[in-house]
CSV table of C-alpha atoms and ligand atoms in Angstrom, one decimal:
chain,number,residue,atom,x,y,z
A,1,MET,CA,-0.2,0.1,0.1
A,2,ILE,CA,1.1,3.7,-0.7
A,3,THR,CA,1.5,5.6,2.7
A,4,LYS,CA,0.8,8.9,2.3
A,5,LYS,CA,2.2,11.8,3.7
A,6,ILE,CA,1.3,13.9,6.4
A,7,ASN,CA,2.8,17.1,7.5
A,8,PRO,CA,1.5,18.5,10.5
A,9,PHE,CA,2.8,21.0,10.7
A,10,LYS,CA,0.5,21.9,8.3
A,11,THR,CA,-2.8,19.9,9.3
A,12,GLY,CA,-2.4,21.3,13.6
A,13,GLY,CA,-1.0,17.9,14.3
A,14,HIS,CA,-3.8,15.4,13.3
A,15,PHE,CA,-2.7,12.2,11.4
A,16,GLY,CA,-6.2,11.6,10.2
A,17,ASN,CA,-8.4,11.7,13.2
A,18,PHE,CA,-5.4,11.2,15.7
A,19,GLY,CA,-3.6,13.8,17.2
A,20,GLY,CA,-3.9,17.2,17.9
A,21,ARG,CA,-3.7,20.3,20.8
A,22,TYR,CA,-6.8,20.0,23.2
A,23,VAL,CA,-5.3,21.9,25.7
A,24,PRO,CA,-6.0,25.2,27.7
A,25,GLU,CA,-5.5,28.3,26.5
A,26,MET,CA,-2.8,29.6,28.8
A,27,LEU,CA,-0.4,26.9,27.6
A,28,ILE,CA,-1.4,27.8,23.4
A,29,PRO,CA,1.7,30.8,23.6
A,30,ALA,CA,4.2,27.7,24.7
A,31,LEU,CA,3.4,24.8,22.0
A,32,ASP,CA,3.5,27.9,19.5
A,33,GLU,CA,6.6,29.4,20.5
A,34,LEU,CA,8.0,25.6,21.3
A,35,GLU,CA,6.9,24.2,17.0
A,36,LYS,CA,8.5,27.5,15.9
A,37,ALA,CA,11.3,27.0,18.0
A,38,TYR,CA,11.5,23.7,16.4
A,39,ILE,CA,10.6,24.8,13.0
A,40,LYS,CA,14.2,26.9,12.9
A,41,ALA,CA,15.6,24.0,14.2
A,42,LYS,CA,15.0,22.1,11.7
A,43,LYS,CA,16.2,24.1,9.2
A,44,ASP,CA,19.2,25.3,10.7
A,45,LYS,CA,22.7,23.0,10.3
A,46,SER,CA,24.4,24.1,13.6
A,47,PHE,CA,21.3,22.8,15.2
A,48,LYS,CA,21.7,18.8,13.4
A,49,ALA,CA,25.5,19.4,13.8
A,50,GLU,CA,25.1,19.5,17.8
A,51,PHE,CA,22.2,16.6,18.0
A,52,GLU,CA,24.8,14.7,15.8
A,53,SER,CA,27.9,15.3,17.6
A,54,VAL,CA,26.4,14.5,20.9
A,55,LEU,CA,24.7,11.9,19.7
A,56,LYS,CA,27.8,10.5,18.5
A,57,THR,CA,30.5,11.3,21.3
A,58,TYR,CA,28.5,11.2,24.3
A,59,SER,CA,25.3,8.5,24.1
A,60,GLY,CA,27.6,6.5,21.3
A,61,ARG,CA,25.8,6.7,18.2
A,62,PRO,CA,25.5,4.9,15.9
A,63,THR,CA,24.3,2.0,17.6
A,64,PRO,CA,25.3,-1.8,16.1
A,65,LEU,CA,22.8,-3.6,14.6
A,66,TYR,CA,23.3,-6.9,15.5
A,67,PHE,CA,23.1,-10.2,13.6
A,68,ALA,CA,21.7,-13.0,15.6
A,69,ALA,CA,22.7,-15.9,14.5
A,70,ASN,CA,22.3,-17.9,17.3
A,71,LEU,CA,19.0,-17.9,17.7
A,72,THR,CA,17.9,-17.5,14.0
A,73,LYS,CA,19.7,-21.1,14.1
A,74,GLN,CA,17.5,-22.2,16.7
A,75,LEU,CA,14.8,-20.6,15.0
A,76,LYS,CA,14.9,-22.2,11.4
A,77,GLY,CA,13.3,-19.3,10.3
A,78,ALA,CA,13.7,-16.2,8.8
A,79,LYS,CA,17.6,-14.6,9.4
A,80,ILE,CA,17.0,-12.5,13.1
A,81,TYR,CA,18.6,-8.2,13.2
A,82,LEU,CA,18.3,-7.1,16.4
A,83,LYS,CA,18.9,-3.2,16.5
A,84,GLN,CA,21.0,-2.3,20.4
A,85,GLU,CA,19.3,0.6,21.5
A,86,GLY,CA,20.3,-0.1,24.9
A,87,LEU,CA,24.1,0.4,24.5
A,88,GLY,CA,23.6,3.8,24.0
A,89,GLN,CA,24.1,6.2,27.3
A,90,THR,CA,21.3,5.6,29.8
A,91,GLY,CA,21.1,2.1,28.4
A,92,SER,CA,18.3,3.1,25.8
A,93,HIS,CA,16.5,4.8,23.6
A,94,LYS,CA,15.0,7.6,25.3
A,95,ILE,CA,18.6,9.4,25.9
A,96,ASN,CA,18.3,10.2,21.9
A,97,ASN,CA,14.6,12.1,22.3
A,98,ALA,CA,16.2,13.8,25.8
A,99,ILE,CA,19.7,15.0,24.0
A,100,GLY,CA,17.1,16.9,21.2
A,101,GLN,CA,15.1,18.3,23.4
A,102,ALA,CA,17.6,19.3,25.4
A,103,ILE,CA,19.8,21.4,22.9
A,104,LEU,CA,16.1,22.5,21.2
A,105,ALA,CA,15.6,24.2,25.0
A,106,LYS,CA,19.0,25.7,25.0
A,107,ARG,CA,18.3,27.4,21.7
A,108,MET,CA,15.2,28.9,23.3
A,109,GLY,CA,16.6,30.4,25.8
A,110,LYS,CA,15.4,28.5,28.8
A,111,LYS,CA,17.0,27.1,32.1
A,112,ARG,CA,15.0,24.6,33.5
A,113,VAL,CA,13.2,21.2,32.1
A,114,ILE,CA,10.6,19.5,33.8
A,115,ALA,CA,9.2,16.2,33.0
A,116,GLU,CA,7.0,13.7,34.5
A,117,THR,CA,7.6,9.5,34.5
A,118,GLY,CA,5.9,6.4,35.6
A,119,ALA,CA,8.9,3.8,36.0
A,120,GLY,CA,11.1,6.6,35.9
A,121,GLN,CA,13.8,5.7,32.7
A,122,HIS,CA,12.0,9.2,31.0
A,123,GLY,CA,13.0,11.3,34.8
A,124,LEU,CA,16.3,9.3,34.1
A,125,ALA,CA,17.3,10.3,30.7
A,126,THR,CA,15.9,14.1,31.8
A,127,ALA,CA,17.9,14.4,34.4
A,128,THR,CA,21.1,13.5,32.7
A,129,VAL,CA,20.7,15.6,30.3
A,130,ALA,CA,20.3,18.5,32.8
A,131,ALA,CA,23.3,17.5,34.1
A,132,LYS,CA,24.8,17.1,31.5
A,133,PHE,CA,23.9,20.7,29.2
A,134,GLY,CA,23.3,22.7,32.9
A,135,PHE,CA,19.0,23.0,33.7
A,136,GLU,CA,17.7,22.9,36.2
A,137,CYS,CA,15.5,20.0,37.1
A,138,GLU,CA,12.4,19.1,38.3
A,139,ILE,CA,11.1,15.1,38.3
A,140,PHE,CA,7.5,15.3,38.7
A,141,MET,CA,6.6,11.6,40.0
A,142,GLY,CA,3.9,9.4,42.1
A,143,LEU,CA,3.9,8.6,45.2
A,144,THR,CA,3.4,4.9,44.9
A,145,ASP,CA,5.8,5.0,41.8
A,146,ILE,CA,8.4,6.7,43.9
A,147,ARG,CA,7.9,3.7,46.3
A,148,ARG,CA,8.2,1.4,43.4
A,149,GLN,CA,11.0,2.4,41.2
A,150,ARG,CA,13.7,3.2,44.0
A,151,PRO,CA,16.9,2.9,42.0
A,152,ASN,CA,15.5,5.3,39.2
A,153,VAL,CA,14.6,7.8,41.9
A,154,PHE,CA,18.0,7.5,43.4
A,155,TRP,CA,19.7,8.3,40.4
A,156,MET,CA,18.0,11.3,39.2
A,157,GLU,CA,18.5,12.9,42.3
A,158,GLN,CA,22.1,11.7,41.7
A,159,LEU,CA,22.1,13.6,39.1
A,160,GLY,CA,20.9,16.7,40.6
A,161,ALA,CA,16.9,16.5,39.7
A,162,LYS,CA,13.9,17.7,42.2
A,163,VAL,CA,11.6,14.1,42.3
A,164,THR,CA,8.2,16.3,43.7
A,165,PRO,CA,5.8,13.4,45.1
A,166,VAL,CA,2.5,13.6,43.4
A,167,THR,CA,0.1,12.5,46.3
A,168,THR,CA,-2.8,13.5,43.8
A,169,GLY,CA,-5.5,10.5,42.6
A,170,SER,CA,-4.3,6.5,42.0
A,171,MET,CA,-0.4,8.3,42.5
A,172,THR,CA,0.5,7.2,39.5
A,173,LEU,CA,1.7,8.1,36.1
A,174,LYS,CA,-1.6,10.4,34.7
A,175,ASP,CA,-1.4,12.0,38.2
A,176,ALA,CA,2.2,13.2,37.9
A,177,VAL,CA,1.0,14.3,34.4
A,178,ASN,CA,-1.5,16.5,35.7
A,179,GLU,CA,0.9,18.3,38.0
A,180,ALA,CA,3.7,18.8,35.6
A,181,ILE,CA,1.4,20.9,33.4
A,182,ARG,CA,-0.1,22.5,36.9
A,183,ASN,CA,3.9,23.1,36.9
A,184,TRP,CA,5.0,24.0,33.5
A,185,ILE,CA,1.1,26.8,33.6
A,186,GLU,CA,3.1,28.4,36.4
A,187,THR,CA,6.6,28.8,34.9
A,188,LEU,CA,6.3,28.9,31.4
A,189,GLU,CA,8.6,31.6,31.3
A,190,ASN,CA,11.9,30.3,32.0
A,191,THR,CA,10.5,26.0,31.8
A,192,HIS,CA,10.7,23.5,28.9
A,193,PHE,CA,8.0,20.8,29.7
A,194,LEU,CA,10.3,17.6,28.5
A,195,ILE,CA,7.7,15.0,26.9
A,196,GLY,CA,9.0,11.6,26.7
A,197,SER,CA,7.6,9.8,23.8
A,198,VAL,CA,5.4,10.3,21.2
A,199,LEU,CA,2.4,11.6,23.0
A,200,SER,CA,0.3,15.1,24.1
A,201,ALA,CA,-0.3,17.6,22.4
A,202,HIS,CA,0.5,19.2,18.8
A,203,PRO,CA,3.7,19.6,18.4
A,204,TYR,CA,5.5,17.4,20.8
A,205,PRO,CA,4.5,13.6,19.1
A,206,VAL,CA,6.0,15.1,15.8
A,207,ILE,CA,9.8,16.8,17.2
A,208,VAL,CA,10.1,13.0,19.4
A,209,ARG,CA,9.4,10.8,16.5
A,210,ASP,CA,11.6,13.5,14.9
A,211,PHE,CA,14.8,12.9,17.0
A,212,GLN,CA,13.8,8.7,17.4
A,213,SER,CA,14.3,8.3,13.4
A,214,VAL,CA,17.7,8.2,13.9
A,215,ILE,CA,17.3,4.8,14.6
A,216,GLY,CA,15.3,3.8,11.4
A,217,ARG,CA,17.9,5.9,9.4
A,218,GLU,CA,20.5,3.8,10.9
A,219,VAL,CA,19.1,0.7,10.0
A,220,ILE,CA,18.3,1.6,6.7
A,221,SER,CA,22.0,1.8,6.4
A,222,GLN,CA,23.3,-1.0,8.4
A,223,ILE,CA,21.3,-3.7,6.6
A,224,LYS,CA,22.3,-2.3,3.7
A,225,GLN,CA,26.3,-2.9,4.0
A,226,ALA,CA,25.0,-6.3,6.2
A,227,GLU,CA,22.6,-7.9,3.4
A,228,GLY,CA,22.6,-5.3,0.6
A,229,ARG,CA,18.3,-4.6,1.0
A,230,LEU,CA,16.5,-3.7,3.3
A,231,PRO,CA,14.3,-6.2,5.4
A,232,ASP,CA,11.5,-8.2,4.7
A,233,TYR,CA,10.2,-7.0,8.8
A,234,LEU,CA,10.4,-4.3,11.5
A,235,VAL,CA,9.2,-5.0,14.7
A,236,ALA,CA,9.4,-2.4,17.8
A,237,CYS,CA,7.4,-2.4,21.1
A,238,VAL,CA,4.7,0.2,21.4
A,239,GLY,CA,4.5,2.0,25.0
A,240,GLY,CA,3.7,5.7,24.0
A,241,GLY,CA,4.9,4.8,20.5
A,242,SER,CA,8.6,6.4,20.7
A,243,ASN,CA,10.7,3.4,20.1
A,244,SER,CA,8.8,1.9,17.3
A,245,ILE,CA,8.1,5.7,15.1
A,246,GLY,CA,11.6,6.1,15.4
A,247,LEU,CA,12.1,3.1,14.2
A,248,PHE,CA,9.5,2.7,10.8
A,249,HIS,CA,9.1,6.1,10.1
A,250,PRO,CA,11.6,5.7,7.7
A,251,PHE,CA,11.0,3.1,6.7
A,252,LEU,CA,7.6,4.2,5.6
A,253,GLN,CA,8.1,5.4,2.4
A,254,TYR,CA,8.5,1.6,1.1
A,255,ASP,CA,5.1,0.1,1.1
A,256,LYS,CA,6.4,-3.6,0.8
A,257,ILE,CA,8.1,-3.8,4.6
A,258,ARG,CA,5.5,-5.3,6.8
A,259,MET,CA,5.4,-3.3,10.2
A,260,ILE,CA,4.4,-4.4,13.2
A,261,GLY,CA,4.0,-2.8,17.2
A,262,VAL,CA,4.2,-5.0,20.1
A,263,GLU,CA,1.8,-3.9,22.8
A,264,ALA,CA,1.3,-5.2,26.5
A,265,GLY,CA,-0.9,-8.1,27.0
A,266,GLY,CA,0.1,-8.4,30.8
A,267,ILE,CA,-1.8,-11.1,32.3
A,268,GLY,CA,-4.8,-11.1,30.4
A,269,LEU,CA,-7.3,-9.0,28.0
A,270,SER,CA,-10.0,-8.3,30.8
A,271,PRO,CA,-9.9,-4.2,32.0
A,272,GLY,CA,-7.1,-3.4,34.4
A,273,LYS,CA,-4.2,-7.1,33.0
A,274,HIS,CA,-3.0,-5.3,30.4
A,275,ALA,CA,-2.6,-2.0,28.5
A,276,ALA,CA,-3.2,-3.5,25.3
A,277,ARG,CA,-5.4,0.1,23.5
A,278,PHE,CA,-5.3,-1.6,20.6
A,279,ALA,CA,-6.9,-4.4,21.1
A,280,LYS,CA,-9.2,-2.8,24.0
A,281,GLY,CA,-8.5,1.0,23.6
A,282,ARG,CA,-12.0,3.4,22.6
A,283,GLU,CA,-11.1,6.3,20.5
A,284,GLY,CA,-10.9,9.6,23.1
A,285,VAL,CA,-9.0,13.2,23.8
A,286,ILE,CA,-6.8,12.6,27.1
A,287,GLU,CA,-4.2,15.0,28.1
A,288,GLY,CA,-4.3,16.9,25.1
A,289,TYR,CA,-4.3,14.8,21.8
A,290,ARG,CA,-6.9,12.8,20.0
A,291,SER,CA,-5.9,8.5,20.4
A,292,LEU,CA,-7.4,5.5,21.6
A,293,PHE,CA,-7.1,4.9,25.4
A,294,LEU,CA,-7.7,2.4,27.6
A,295,GLN,CA,-11.6,3.8,28.8
A,296,ASP,CA,-15.0,2.5,30.7
A,297,GLY,CA,-18.6,4.1,28.5
A,298,ASP,CA,-17.5,7.3,30.5
A,299,GLY,CA,-14.5,8.6,29.2
A,300,ARG,CA,-12.9,7.2,33.0
A,301,SER,CA,-9.0,6.2,32.2
A,302,LEU,CA,-9.0,2.3,33.5
A,303,GLU,CA,-6.0,0.5,35.8
A,304,THR,CA,-3.0,-0.7,33.2
A,305,HIS,CA,-0.8,-3.7,34.3
A,306,SER,CA,2.7,-5.2,32.4
A,307,VAL,CA,5.1,-6.6,33.4
A,308,ALA,CA,7.4,-3.7,31.9
A,309,ALA,CA,7.2,-0.6,33.1
A,310,GLY,CA,7.2,1.4,30.1
A,311,LEU,CA,4.1,0.1,28.9
A,312,ASP,CA,1.8,0.7,31.3
A,313,TYR,CA,0.1,3.6,30.1
A,314,ILE,CA,-3.6,4.2,29.3
A,315,GLY,CA,-2.8,5.9,25.6
A,316,VAL,CA,-1.0,5.6,22.5
A,317,GLY,CA,0.8,8.3,20.4
A,318,PRO,CA,-2.1,9.8,17.9
A,319,GLU,CA,0.7,9.1,14.8
A,320,HIS,CA,0.9,5.6,15.4
A,321,ALA,CA,-3.7,5.1,15.8
A,322,TYR,CA,-3.1,6.3,12.8
A,323,LEU,CA,-1.1,4.3,10.8
A,324,ASN,CA,-3.2,1.3,12.5
A,325,SER,CA,-6.5,2.9,11.0
A,326,ILE,CA,-4.9,2.7,7.2
A,327,GLY,CA,-3.9,-0.5,8.5
A,328,ARG,CA,-0.4,0.7,7.6
A,329,VAL,CA,1.5,-0.9,10.8
A,330,ASN,CA,-0.2,-4.1,12.8
A,331,TYR,CA,0.3,-4.0,16.4
A,332,VAL,CA,-0.2,-6.7,18.5
A,333,ASN,CA,0.6,-7.3,22.0
A,334,ALA,CA,2.5,-10.5,23.6
A,335,SER,CA,1.5,-11.5,27.1
A,336,ASP,CA,3.9,-11.0,30.5
A,337,ALA,CA,4.7,-15.0,30.0
A,338,GLU,CA,5.6,-14.9,26.3
A,339,VAL,CA,7.4,-12.1,27.6
A,340,LEU,CA,10.0,-13.7,30.1
A,341,GLU,CA,10.3,-16.6,27.9
A,342,SER,CA,11.8,-14.7,24.7
A,343,LEU,CA,13.8,-12.6,27.5
A,344,ARG,CA,15.5,-15.8,29.1
A,345,LEU,CA,16.0,-17.4,25.0
A,346,LEU,CA,17.9,-13.9,24.5
A,347,ILE,CA,19.3,-13.9,27.5
A,348,LYS,CA,21.2,-17.2,26.8
A,349,THR,CA,21.8,-17.6,23.1
A,350,GLU,CA,23.2,-14.8,22.2
A,351,GLY,CA,24.5,-13.0,25.6
A,352,ILE,CA,22.0,-9.9,25.7
A,353,ILE,CA,19.6,-8.8,28.6
A,354,PRO,CA,16.9,-6.7,27.1
A,355,ALA,CA,14.4,-4.9,28.8
A,356,LEU,CA,11.0,-6.3,29.4
A,357,GLU,CA,9.5,-3.4,26.8
A,358,SER,CA,12.0,-4.2,24.5
A,359,ALA,CA,11.2,-8.4,25.0
A,360,HIS,CA,7.3,-7.7,24.0
A,361,ALA,CA,9.0,-6.8,20.2
A,362,LEU,CA,11.4,-10.0,20.4
A,363,ALA,CA,7.9,-12.6,22.0
A,364,LYS,CA,6.2,-11.4,18.5
A,365,GLY,CA,9.1,-11.3,16.5
A,366,ILE,CA,10.5,-14.6,17.6
A,367,GLU,CA,7.3,-16.3,16.5
A,368,LEU,CA,7.2,-14.9,13.0
A,369,ALA,CA,10.7,-15.6,12.3
A,370,LYS,CA,9.4,-19.1,13.1
A,371,LYS,CA,7.4,-19.0,10.0
A,372,LEU,CA,8.8,-17.4,7.7
A,373,ASN,CA,11.4,-19.2,5.0
A,374,LYS,CA,15.1,-18.6,6.1
A,375,ASN,CA,15.4,-15.7,3.2
A,376,LYS,CA,13.3,-13.7,5.0
A,377,ILE,CA,14.6,-10.8,6.9
A,378,ILE,CA,13.5,-9.4,10.0
A,379,VAL,CA,14.8,-6.1,12.2
A,380,ILE,CA,13.6,-6.4,15.8
A,381,ASN,CA,14.5,-2.9,18.2
A,382,VAL,CA,15.6,-3.9,21.3
A,383,SER,CA,14.9,-0.4,22.9
A,384,GLY,CA,16.4,-0.9,26.3
A,385,ARG,CA,18.8,-3.5,28.4
A,386,GLY,CA,17.9,-4.9,30.6
A,387,ASP,CA,19.8,-4.4,33.5
A,388,LYS,CA,17.4,-1.6,35.1
A,389,ASP,CA,14.4,-4.7,35.2
A,390,ILE,CA,17.1,-6.7,37.7
A,391,PHE,CA,14.4,-6.1,40.4
A,392,LEU,CA,11.4,-7.4,38.4
A,393,ILE,CA,12.5,-9.9,36.5
A,394,ALA,CA,14.4,-11.3,39.7
A,395,GLU,CA,10.8,-11.2,41.1
A,396,ALA,CA,8.5,-12.3,37.8
A,397,LEU,CA,11.4,-15.6,37.9
A,398,ASN,CA,10.8,-16.7,41.2
A,399,ASP,CA,14.3,-16.1,42.1
A,400,LYS,CA,14.5,-17.4,46.0
A,401,GLU,CA,18.5,-16.0,45.8
A,402,TRP,CA,17.4,-12.8,45.2
A,403,VAL,CA,14.9,-12.7,47.7
A,404,SER,CA,17.6,-13.4,50.6
A,405,PHE,CA,20.1,-11.3,49.0
A,406,LEU,CA,17.2,-7.9,49.6
A,407,LYS,CA,16.8,-9.5,53.5
A,408,SER,CA,20.5,-9.3,53.7
A,409,LYS,CA,21.3,-5.9,52.0
A,410,VAL,CA,17.2,-4.8,54.6
A,411,GLU,CA,19.6,-5.8,58.0
A,412,GLU,CA,23.3,-4.6,56.6
A,413,ALA,CA,21.5,-1.6,56.9
A,414,GLU,CA,19.4,-1.4,59.5
A,415,LYS,CA,22.8,-2.6,61.7
A,416,LYS,CA,24.6,1.4,60.5
B,501,PLP,C1,10.0,3.7,28.4
B,501,PLP,C2,10.2,3.0,27.1
B,501,PLP,C3,10.3,2.4,26.7
B,501,PLP,C4,8.4,2.6,25.8
B,501,PLP,O1,7.9,3.8,25.2
B,501,PLP,P1,8.5,4.5,23.9
B,501,PLP,O2,7.5,5.6,23.3
B,501,PLP,O3,7.0,3.4,23.1
B,501,PLP,O4,9.4,3.8,23.2
B,501,PLP,C5,10.7,0.8,25.3
B,501,PLP,N1,11.4,0.4,26.0
B,501,PLP,C6,12.6,0.8,26.8
B,501,PLP,C7,13.0,0.3,27.4
B,501,PLP,C8,11.9,2.4,27.8
B,501,PLP,O5,12.8,2.4,28.4
């Protein structure tokens, strides 16, 4: 199929029925300012040069495209290549966007950056660039999440960020978003709101997509070098949708390439047990944009669940909702159990520890590879490395030694 190119700067940020800008009147000038600054930066060679130089020298880009020979051999199907985003600074693709927005904020003369975070990965990436570029930094995080994600909170604080607990509502991500917006309205003059995925009101979904598209651009040249041709399939996990759109977007012009986005199937598709927006979401407007959301008939947000904190979110980027509506990308979901199985398989066959989020893409990529013949090529985006998930993975794999390790650490700490 031919994918029609949309210029979101001409459609007010609409991708078909989705996207747009549904925010309080007071935020419009700030979003206009950001849009203007971005359009200007995009045309400026020195902006591009700085972005590319920081990605290269600070974050280690290009990340490798690795042929998973052992895994391929074991599955006896299509050739599997892994794009190793976990090898970049802070261990996931989130840093690409954080670096891009930090450079943009600096050009806009902002002195302070704020962000909301659920699991803490985006907060960590934001605190990291704040330290590097010299911004004051405040991260809004639900108190429930702060309690669950101590390691990330620890690092954000070490990086110099103020982590502000949010105690309204369910004290999780959506409450942190509301609090961050409230704070932004009061501090627009000197503050940039650093959004972490292809979400929120226009122009954020476009800006984040463009910064993440470095992933797909690199894959195009790397796979040409390795195979002399483009792949047949692309597979990536979809939380808000930034690593997946980063991989997919540069390939959308190639009509024959099939793309698969994998969302969190959790422990089943009944309410509260998953974060499968494509399977179970309804169209609506939440947090400033129109998209698919997990909500009840009255528009109230439903609870979500995933073993991967980064996929555990009620909404999805508007461009994905659009690509789904026209049938260009196929969205499927992987269950927690499938995810843990594929995680174990990758660790054992290739010695690569993927993030739990990325293991969703692996689960469906592996399933697909088995069904295809040996001359097909699949690229799977490994959006992050799994060391951050040691607490969750050890718990999910029911590792008894891990529990006694934690107990002994507690005893040691109490003695001090
Ligand atoms: C946050 C995160 C995701 C999900 O976010 P997207 O915007 O959908 O990419 C996926 N993988 C990792 C490693 C993450 O940290």
